GROMACS .gro file of C-alpha atoms in nm:
model
  230
    1MET     CA    1  -5.683  -2.735   1.226
    2LYS     CA    2  -5.523  -2.504   1.471
    3LYS     CA    3  -5.212  -2.454   1.240
    4ASN     CA    4  -5.407  -2.368   0.964
    5LEU     CA    5  -5.589  -2.096   1.139
    6ILE     CA    6  -5.238  -1.967   1.276
    7PHE     CA    7  -5.089  -1.978   0.918
    8GLY     CA    8  -5.370  -1.817   0.757
    9ALA     CA    9  -5.358  -1.542   1.048
   10PHE     CA   10  -4.970  -1.519   0.983
   11LEU     CA   11  -5.053  -1.442   0.611
   12LEU     CA   12  -5.329  -1.222   0.693
   13SER     CA   13  -5.099  -0.988   0.902
   14VAL     CA   14  -4.837  -0.996   0.611
   15MET     CA   15  -5.087  -0.913   0.408
   16ILE     CA   16  -5.235  -0.615   0.561
   17PHE     CA   17  -4.920  -0.496   0.744
   18GLY     CA   18  -4.660  -0.605   0.495
   19GLN     CA   19  -4.414  -0.689   0.835
   20VAL     CA   20  -4.333  -0.979   0.981
   21GLY     CA   21  -4.268  -1.004   1.329
   22ILE     CA   22  -4.069  -1.281   1.531
   23LYS     CA   23  -4.123  -1.278   1.893
   24THR     CA   24  -4.261  -0.951   1.865
   25GLU     CA   25  -4.613  -0.812   1.770
   26THR     CA   26  -4.474  -0.494   1.678
   27PRO     CA   27  -4.261  -0.545   1.402
   28GLN     CA   28  -4.032  -0.230   1.297
   29LYS     CA   29  -3.964  -0.353   0.949
   30SER     CA   30  -4.056  -0.596   0.681
   31LEU     CA   31  -3.872  -0.871   0.885
   32HIS     CA   32  -3.817  -0.788   1.290
   33VAL     CA   33  -3.650  -1.073   1.475
   34ASN     CA   34  -3.649  -1.030   1.834
   35GLY     CA   35  -3.379  -1.292   1.923
   36SER     CA   36  -3.076  -1.466   1.758
   37LEU     CA   37  -3.033  -1.533   1.401
   38GLN     CA   38  -2.838  -1.816   1.203
   39VAL     CA   39  -2.726  -1.845   0.881
   40THR     CA   40  -2.574  -2.172   0.769
   41ASN     CA   41  -2.513  -2.083   0.394
   42GLU     CA   42  -2.424  -1.762   0.192
   43PHE     CA   43  -2.600  -1.393   0.307
   44ASN     CA   44  -2.684  -1.208   0.030
   45VAL     CA   45  -2.736  -0.862  -0.007
   46GLY     CA   46  -2.873  -0.623  -0.297
   47GLY     CA   47  -3.077  -0.776  -0.544
   48ASN     CA   48  -3.406  -0.716  -0.679
   49ALA     CA   49  -3.707  -0.907  -0.786
   50THR     CA   50  -3.553  -1.063  -1.073
   51THR     CA   51  -3.187  -1.096  -0.959
   52ALA     CA   52  -3.039  -1.257  -0.654
   53GLY     CA   53  -2.835  -1.028  -0.419
   54SER     CA   54  -2.454  -1.055  -0.404
   55ALA     CA   55  -2.277  -1.323  -0.139
   56GLY     CA   56  -1.967  -1.097  -0.169
   57SER     CA   57  -1.609  -1.303  -0.209
   58ALA     CA   58  -1.394  -1.447   0.045
   59GLY     CA   59  -1.259  -1.204   0.322
   60GLN     CA   60  -1.481  -0.937   0.250
   61VAL     CA   61  -1.709  -0.774   0.498
   62LEU     CA   62  -2.031  -0.588   0.532
   63VAL     CA   63  -2.022  -0.181   0.461
   64SER     CA   64  -2.360  -0.017   0.587
   65GLN     CA   65  -2.426   0.237   0.274
   66GLY     CA   66  -2.684   0.452   0.495
   67ALA     CA   67  -3.074   0.450   0.555
   68GLY     CA   68  -3.264   0.331   0.235
   69THR     CA   69  -2.926   0.199   0.070
   70PRO     CA   70  -2.883  -0.141   0.061
   71PRO     CA   71  -2.515  -0.242   0.243
   72ILE     CA   72  -2.217  -0.385   0.012
   73TRP     CA   73  -1.963  -0.613   0.034
   74ASN     CA   74  -1.588  -0.445   0.064
   75SER     CA   75  -1.258  -0.570   0.160
   76LEU     CA   76  -1.047  -0.417   0.421
   77GLN     CA   77  -0.804  -0.267   0.190
   78GLY     CA   78  -1.102  -0.032   0.038
   79LEU     CA   79  -1.225   0.081   0.395
   80SER     CA   80  -1.206   0.455   0.466
   81GLY     CA   81  -0.895   0.515   0.674
   82GLN     CA   82  -0.740   0.173   0.679
   83SER     CA   83  -0.379   0.123   0.575
   84SER     CA   84  -0.206  -0.150   0.463
   85ILE     CA   85   0.155  -0.246   0.302
   86ALA     CA   86   0.155  -0.202  -0.052
   87PHE     CA   87   0.502  -0.345  -0.154
   88ASN     CA   88   0.846  -0.357  -0.044
   89VAL     CA   89   1.142  -0.438  -0.231
   90PHE     CA   90   1.482  -0.460  -0.229
   91SER     CA   91   1.788  -0.361  -0.468
   92THR     CA   92   1.953  -0.672  -0.624
   93GLY     CA   93   2.296  -0.453  -0.712
   94LYS     CA   94   2.422  -0.125  -0.716
   95SER     CA   95   2.399   0.214  -0.932
   96VAL     CA   96   2.655   0.295  -1.218
   97ASN     CA   97   2.950   0.472  -1.006
   98GLY     CA   98   3.013   0.804  -1.082
   99SER     CA   99   2.748   0.876  -1.331
  100THR     CA  100   2.650   1.242  -1.343
  101SER     CA  101   2.286   1.139  -1.486
  102PHE     CA  102   2.055   0.981  -1.314
  103ASN     CA  103   2.088   0.586  -1.324
  104ALA     CA  104   1.852   0.330  -1.150
  105ILE     CA  105   1.919   0.098  -0.863
  106PRO     CA  106   1.893  -0.237  -0.973
  107GLY     CA  107   1.553  -0.397  -0.760
  108LEU     CA  108   1.449  -0.018  -0.640
  109ASN     CA  109   1.134  -0.020  -0.914
  110TYR     CA  110   0.777  -0.151  -0.914
  111THR     CA  111   0.475  -0.090  -1.074
  112TYR     CA  112   0.197  -0.061  -0.851
  113THR     CA  113  -0.172  -0.102  -0.918
  114ALA     CA  114  -0.378   0.093  -0.630
  115PRO     CA  115  -0.673  -0.161  -0.504
  116ALA     CA  116  -0.882   0.195  -0.362
  117ASP     CA  117  -0.860   0.539  -0.434
  118GLY     CA  118  -0.641   0.641  -0.134
  119VAL     CA  119  -0.267   0.831  -0.024
  120LEU     CA  120   0.016   0.595  -0.100
  121LEU     CA  121   0.326   0.659   0.170
  122ILE     CA  122   0.631   0.608  -0.046
  123GLN     CA  123   0.973   0.559   0.183
  124ALA     CA  124   1.316   0.474  -0.017
  125ASN     CA  125   1.634   0.373   0.230
  126VAL     CA  126   1.919   0.387   0.034
  127TYR     CA  127   2.281   0.303   0.080
  128THR     CA  128   2.568   0.492  -0.060
  129ALA     CA  129   2.964   0.429  -0.054
  130LEU     CA  130   3.236   0.586  -0.235
  131GLY     CA  131   3.354   0.427  -0.549
  132GLU     CA  132   3.542   0.139  -0.631
  133LEU     CA  133   3.847   0.327  -0.784
  134SER     CA  134   3.817   0.640  -0.532
  135GLY     CA  135   4.111   0.893  -0.545
  136SER     CA  136   4.413   0.944  -0.301
  137GLY     CA  137   4.409   1.174   0.025
  138SER     CA  138   4.289   1.171   0.390
  139LEU     CA  139   3.968   1.278   0.315
  140VAL     CA  140   3.756   1.229   0.009
  141PHE     CA  141   3.391   1.296  -0.031
  142THR     CA  142   3.141   1.294  -0.322
  143ASN     CA  143   2.733   1.421  -0.305
  144THR     CA  144   2.511   1.169  -0.455
  145GLN     CA  145   2.152   1.312  -0.530
  146ILE     CA  146   1.893   1.032  -0.516
  147ALA     CA  147   1.531   1.059  -0.639
  148ILE     CA  148   1.225   0.851  -0.650
  149LYS     CA  149   1.063   0.888  -0.974
  150VAL     CA  150   0.667   0.824  -1.032
  151ASN     CA  151   0.557   0.748  -1.336
  152GLY     CA  152   0.877   0.846  -1.496
  153ILE     CA  153   0.883   1.215  -1.330
  154GLU     CA  154   1.147   1.296  -1.099
  155THR     CA  155   0.925   1.360  -0.768
  156PHE     CA  156   1.101   1.329  -0.402
  157TYR     CA  157   1.481   1.410  -0.384
  158GLY     CA  158   1.758   1.344  -0.152
  159MET     CA  159   2.104   1.407  -0.061
  160SER     CA  160   2.414   1.158   0.024
  161THR     CA  161   2.730   1.247   0.141
  162PRO     CA  162   2.983   0.943   0.212
  163ILE     CA  163   3.307   1.066   0.330
  164GLY     CA  164   3.594   0.926   0.518
  165SER     CA  165   3.855   0.665   0.359
  166PRO     CA  166   3.962   0.661   0.017
  167GLN     CA  167   3.921   0.287   0.021
  168ALA     CA  168   3.609   0.187  -0.175
  169ALA     CA  169   3.325   0.154  -0.007
  170PHE     CA  170   3.465   0.208   0.372
  171ASN     CA  171   3.203   0.430   0.465
  172PRO     CA  172   2.849   0.376   0.356
  173GLU     CA  173   2.563   0.642   0.445
  174THR     CA  174   2.178   0.564   0.436
  175THR     CA  175   1.966   0.819   0.296
  176LEU     CA  176   1.607   0.832   0.402
  177ILE     CA  177   1.340   0.993   0.160
  178ILE     CA  178   0.967   0.972   0.246
  179GLY     CA  179   0.714   1.134  -0.027
  180LYS     CA  180   0.339   1.065  -0.078
  181ILE     CA  181   0.112   1.082  -0.402
  182ASN     CA  182  -0.271   1.059  -0.467
  183VAL     CA  183  -0.379   0.728  -0.617
  184THR     CA  184  -0.671   0.645  -0.795
  185LYS     CA  185  -0.861   0.296  -0.779
  186GLY     CA  186  -0.758   0.097  -1.101
  187THR     CA  187  -0.433   0.294  -1.190
  188ALA     CA  188  -0.113   0.196  -1.242
  189TYR     CA  189   0.209   0.381  -1.094
  190ALA     CA  190   0.537   0.291  -1.210
  191LEU     CA  191   0.818   0.381  -0.894
  192ASP     CA  192   1.169   0.356  -0.951
  193VAL     CA  193   1.467   0.529  -0.744
  194VAL     CA  194   1.733   0.658  -0.945
  195VAL     CA  195   2.072   0.803  -0.839
  196LYS     CA  196   2.336   1.065  -0.963
  197ASP     CA  197   2.672   1.236  -0.867
  198VAL     CA  198   2.711   1.616  -0.835
  199TYR     CA  199   3.016   1.683  -0.705
  200LYS     CA  200   3.342   1.533  -0.660
  201TYR     CA  201   3.640   1.616  -0.490
  202ASN     CA  202   4.007   1.528  -0.454
  203GLY     CA  203   4.021   1.330  -0.748
  204THR     CA  204   3.743   1.066  -0.646
  205THR     CA  205   3.544   0.894  -0.891
  206GLY     CA  206   3.240   0.945  -0.751
  207ALA     CA  207   3.006   0.726  -0.554
  208TYR     CA  208   2.746   0.413  -0.606
  209ALA     CA  209   2.410   0.337  -0.478
  210GLY     CA  210   2.209   0.022  -0.379
  211THR     CA  211   2.323  -0.303  -0.240
  212PHE     CA  212   2.625  -0.231  -0.002
  213GLN     CA  213   2.883  -0.510   0.030
  214TRP     CA  214   3.226  -0.483   0.218
  215ASN     CA  215   3.436  -0.721   0.429
  216GLY     CA  216   3.193  -0.998   0.397
  217PHE     CA  217   2.909  -0.820   0.492
  218SER     CA  218   2.614  -0.677   0.275
  219SER     CA  219   2.330  -0.469   0.335
  220GLN     CA  220   2.035  -0.380   0.067
  221SER     CA  221   1.850  -0.048  -0.012
  222SER     CA  222   1.460  -0.059  -0.014
  223ILE     CA  223   1.180   0.114  -0.083
  224ILE     CA  224   0.826   0.051   0.091
  225ALA     CA  225   0.494   0.187   0.059
  226THR     CA  226   0.161   0.203   0.227
  227LEU     CA  227  -0.161   0.249   0.145
  228ILE     CA  228  -0.415   0.455   0.324
  229THR     CA  229  -0.741   0.450   0.188
  230ASN     CA  230  -0.985   0.738   0.154
   0.00000   0.00000   0.00000
């Protein structure tokens, strides 16, 4: 009988005030728990009288949407100000030696689909070296222009000038290019690193870029991108 009276009083309190307090006589919200809370199954947010709320996906976190609006599940990558490595790829060969028009460095291309709105920071580290049939002379050099294409458009540029011995690939040089683009969630961006010869001296046949190999050693050019979300 006592339990029924207590339960009846509890229901009357809910009906009158529309708020439930656990270990508190002055609930501030529809449910006010003055103590710890243990959830042994999924935790659902949102929904309505006919639809269950969302339990989110593995690895997501709960993000507040402010007063009067239910929180939402979001990935860490989608949180404002968060950064993550978008991709990192390496060259698999070398560009065309001495080409006077832009040509691709094998392997230095990537199509990236943005998981969130933000800024994509792009960094290319490109090895250039004198071509395999360099001219004679104590000093030879050639200027190699490097570009990062975004969706087929040359967007960022750099210049490399390998100098030294006429022996093929004796003096490699690394050129660093850094740029940034704004990206939109769900949009794909095709990125390519290309090079061309823009100046020759003393009969040199130009330079190549990409994977540098000499005397048993190999070093690869690379392109890396980091996403910073809005």
